[in-house]
XYZ file of C-alpha atoms in Angstrom:
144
model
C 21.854 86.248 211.335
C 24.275 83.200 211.332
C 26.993 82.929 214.292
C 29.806 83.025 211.803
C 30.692 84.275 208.305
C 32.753 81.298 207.719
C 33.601 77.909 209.114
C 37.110 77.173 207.726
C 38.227 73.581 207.899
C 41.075 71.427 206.282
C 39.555 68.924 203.804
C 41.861 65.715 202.995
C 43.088 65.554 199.387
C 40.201 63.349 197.203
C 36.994 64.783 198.636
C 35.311 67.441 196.840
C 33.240 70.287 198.065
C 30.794 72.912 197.509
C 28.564 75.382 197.979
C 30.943 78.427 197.687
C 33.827 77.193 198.747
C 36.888 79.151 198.798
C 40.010 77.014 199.058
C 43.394 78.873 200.688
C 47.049 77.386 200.381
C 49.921 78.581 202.562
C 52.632 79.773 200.685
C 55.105 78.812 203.379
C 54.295 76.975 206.348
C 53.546 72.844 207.482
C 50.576 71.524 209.308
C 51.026 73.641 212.123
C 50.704 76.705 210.280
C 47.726 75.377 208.891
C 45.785 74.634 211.684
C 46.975 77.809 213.371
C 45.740 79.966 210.683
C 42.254 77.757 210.879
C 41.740 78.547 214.552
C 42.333 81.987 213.790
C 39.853 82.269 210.654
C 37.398 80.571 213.342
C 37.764 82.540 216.083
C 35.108 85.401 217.544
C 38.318 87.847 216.993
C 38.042 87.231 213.342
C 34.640 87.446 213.078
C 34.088 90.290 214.719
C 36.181 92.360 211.957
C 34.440 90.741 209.192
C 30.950 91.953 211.360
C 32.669 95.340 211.531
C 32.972 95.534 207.372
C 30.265 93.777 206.016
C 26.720 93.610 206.750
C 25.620 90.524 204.383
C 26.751 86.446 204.780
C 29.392 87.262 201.847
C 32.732 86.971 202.586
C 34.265 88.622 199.991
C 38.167 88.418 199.091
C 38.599 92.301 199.227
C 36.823 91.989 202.629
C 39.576 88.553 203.446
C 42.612 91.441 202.466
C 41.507 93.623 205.131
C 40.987 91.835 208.071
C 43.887 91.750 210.793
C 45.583 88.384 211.139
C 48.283 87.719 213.891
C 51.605 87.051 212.550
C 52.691 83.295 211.653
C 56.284 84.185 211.553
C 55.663 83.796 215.712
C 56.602 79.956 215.869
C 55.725 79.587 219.413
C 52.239 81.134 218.935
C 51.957 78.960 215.968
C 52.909 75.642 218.383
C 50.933 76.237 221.186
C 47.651 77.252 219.100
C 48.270 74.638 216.818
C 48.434 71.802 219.526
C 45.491 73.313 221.413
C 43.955 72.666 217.702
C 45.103 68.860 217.813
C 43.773 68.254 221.344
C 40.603 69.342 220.047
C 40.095 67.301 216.811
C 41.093 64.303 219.296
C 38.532 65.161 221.750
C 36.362 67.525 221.276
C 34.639 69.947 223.822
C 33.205 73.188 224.534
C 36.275 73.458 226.687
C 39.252 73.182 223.852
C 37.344 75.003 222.093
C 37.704 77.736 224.639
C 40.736 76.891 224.721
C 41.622 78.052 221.072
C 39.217 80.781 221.293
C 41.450 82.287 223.982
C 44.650 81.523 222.785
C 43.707 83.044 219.668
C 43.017 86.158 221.030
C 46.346 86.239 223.369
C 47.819 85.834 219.935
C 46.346 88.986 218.951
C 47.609 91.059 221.913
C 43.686 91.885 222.985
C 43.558 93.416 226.521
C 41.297 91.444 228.970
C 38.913 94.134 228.819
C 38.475 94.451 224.918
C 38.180 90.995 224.668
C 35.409 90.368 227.341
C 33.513 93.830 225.448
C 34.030 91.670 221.692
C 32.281 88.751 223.835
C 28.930 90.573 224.275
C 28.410 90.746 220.845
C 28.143 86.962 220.401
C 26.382 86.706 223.925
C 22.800 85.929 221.630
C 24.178 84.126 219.084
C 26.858 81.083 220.655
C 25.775 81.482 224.148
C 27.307 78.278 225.378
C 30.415 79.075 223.772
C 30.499 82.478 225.581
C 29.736 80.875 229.168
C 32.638 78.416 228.506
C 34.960 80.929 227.424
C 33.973 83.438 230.256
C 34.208 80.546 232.379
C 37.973 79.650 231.187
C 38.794 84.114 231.858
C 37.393 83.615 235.630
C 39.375 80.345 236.227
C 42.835 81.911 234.391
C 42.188 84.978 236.471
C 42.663 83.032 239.710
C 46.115 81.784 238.559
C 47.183 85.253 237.780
């Protein structure tokens, strides 16, 4: 029933959480990597492969494993999504946060067409964040 499986976020070093947290460390990597990798665990891409493998609001790690991720080896994907990231913690909006959402699925190589099909399944549940990011396609479409 809930929008999203997971909200990942970056939590500053002295604050505790709970309630099932998982915590994830990047091997390799900075800041950028980091906040790449969060925009893509928070993206509709993502979470329409964990809809497509579980049916409950667990997450589980052998679930994680199998999910498709784009590469972070791509430093230029890794730049761009991680300063569309930054503009958004600085200000954020529904727009940025179309912003990511399409940027993150560029990253994964998603035809136009795919992409606007994985929307419809989140039409009911973020509908504002659908008509933003539909919104973004139409005006990127005009520039193409």
């Amino acid at each position: 029933s809930s929008a999203r499986r997971m909200i990942a976020s970056i939590v500053p070093a002295g604050y505790v959480a709970g309630n099932s947290l998982n915590v994830l460390f990047l091997k390799v990597g900075n800041d950028s990597h980091i906040k790449a990798f969060i925009a893509i665990l928070n993206s509709l891409v993502f979470e329409a492969q964990v809809r497509s493998m579980v049916s409950t609001n667990h997450l589980s790690v052998g679930a994680m494993r199998k999910i498709r991720v784009p590469t972070l080896s791509d430093e230029l994907a890794v730049i761009r999504i991680a300063s569309l990231v930054d503009e958004h913690l600085q200000s954020p909006s529904s727009l940025s946060a179309a912003k990511i959402e399409l940027g993150v699925a560029d990253w994964y190589g998603l035809p136009q067409s795919i992409y606007e099909r994985l929307l419809e399944q989140f039409e009911l549940k973020v509908p504002e964040d659908v008509a933003e990011i539909k919104a973004l396609i139409a005006v990127r479409r005009e520039y193409v």
